[in-house]
Short mmCIF file of C-alpha atoms in Angstrom, two decimals:
data_model
loop_
_atom_site.label_atom_id
_atom_site.label_comp_id
_atom_site.label_asym_id
_atom_site.label_seq_id
_atom_site.Cartn_x
_atom_site.Cartn_y
_atom_site.Cartn_z
CA MET A 19 94.32 86.10 108.92
CA CYS A 20 97.43 84.22 109.97
CA SER A 21 98.55 85.35 113.41
CA SER A 22 102.14 84.23 112.81
CA ASP A 23 102.64 87.11 110.36
CA LEU A 24 100.74 89.80 112.25
CA GLU A 25 102.60 92.75 113.77
CA VAL A 26 100.58 95.56 115.35
CA GLU A 27 101.12 98.85 117.14
CA VAL A 28 99.81 98.80 120.72
CA LEU A 29 99.21 101.61 123.22
CA PHE A 30 100.05 100.15 126.63
CA GLU A 31 97.79 100.92 129.60
CA GLY A 32 99.26 98.99 132.52
CA PRO A 33 99.24 95.58 134.22
CA ALA A 34 97.04 92.89 132.65
CA SER A 35 94.39 91.11 134.73
CA ARG A 36 95.35 87.47 135.06
CA ASP A 37 93.80 84.39 136.63
CA THR A 38 96.76 82.09 136.03
CA ASP A 39 100.33 81.71 137.21
CA GLY A 40 103.10 82.76 134.89
CA PRO A 41 105.12 85.82 134.04
CA PRO A 42 103.67 89.28 134.65
CA GLN A 43 101.89 90.79 131.68
CA VAL A 44 101.22 94.30 130.49
CA MET A 45 97.96 95.13 128.69
CA GLY A 46 97.47 97.52 125.83
CA ARG A 47 94.99 98.18 123.07
CA LEU A 48 94.93 98.39 119.32
CA PRO A 49 93.34 101.44 117.67
CA GLU A 50 90.24 99.21 117.24
CA ASN A 51 90.08 98.86 121.06
CA VAL A 52 91.13 95.17 121.04
CA LYS A 53 93.09 94.15 124.15
CA VAL A 54 96.63 92.86 123.69
CA ASN A 55 98.56 91.18 126.53
CA VAL A 56 102.36 90.97 126.44
CA PRO A 57 104.41 88.94 128.96
CA ILE A 58 107.32 90.82 130.54
CA GLU A 59 110.27 89.63 132.57
CA HIS A 60 110.01 91.79 135.68
CA ALA A 61 106.91 93.07 137.47
CA ASP A 62 108.93 96.16 138.45
CA ASP A 63 108.83 97.21 134.78
CA LEU A 64 105.02 97.52 134.66
CA LEU A 65 104.85 101.24 135.47
CA ARG A 66 107.27 102.27 132.72
CA TRP A 67 104.96 100.81 130.05
CA LYS A 68 101.92 103.00 130.72
CA GLY A 69 101.23 105.41 127.87
CA ARG A 70 103.92 104.02 125.58
CA LEU A 71 103.52 102.62 122.09
CA GLY A 72 105.09 99.38 121.01
CA ARG A 73 105.30 97.01 118.06
CA VAL A 74 103.98 93.58 119.02
CA HIS A 75 104.08 90.28 117.16
CA ILE A 76 100.75 88.52 117.74
CA GLU A 77 101.22 84.89 118.78
CA ARG A 78 97.77 83.84 120.05
CA VAL A 79 94.22 84.88 119.34
CA HIS A 80 91.70 84.50 122.17
CA PRO A 81 87.92 85.18 122.16
CA HIS A 82 88.30 88.63 123.77
CA SER A 83 91.99 89.49 123.46
CA LEU A 84 95.30 88.81 121.76
CA THR A 85 98.65 87.71 123.20
CA GLY A 86 101.94 88.70 121.67
CA ARG A 87 105.60 89.39 122.21
CA LEU A 88 107.18 92.79 122.24
CA LEU A 89 109.35 93.67 119.25
CA ALA A 90 110.13 97.28 120.16
CA LEU A 91 108.96 100.09 122.44
CA THR A 92 108.68 103.50 120.79
#
């Protein structure tokens, strides 16, 4: 599976847990219960993501999660 071509639908749950500095991230899950983290520009936007679906382009695969960039909120 080539992550550069992978687009998925994610149900967003809320802020992602993070141990590093960097932009805020929102966490969601695939239907298979895999966690997906998406960086966002403003921490103030975190609450509006909860319960929404979005199309995400997967950019990195980690041992227990994926990281991607938002293509569209639905």
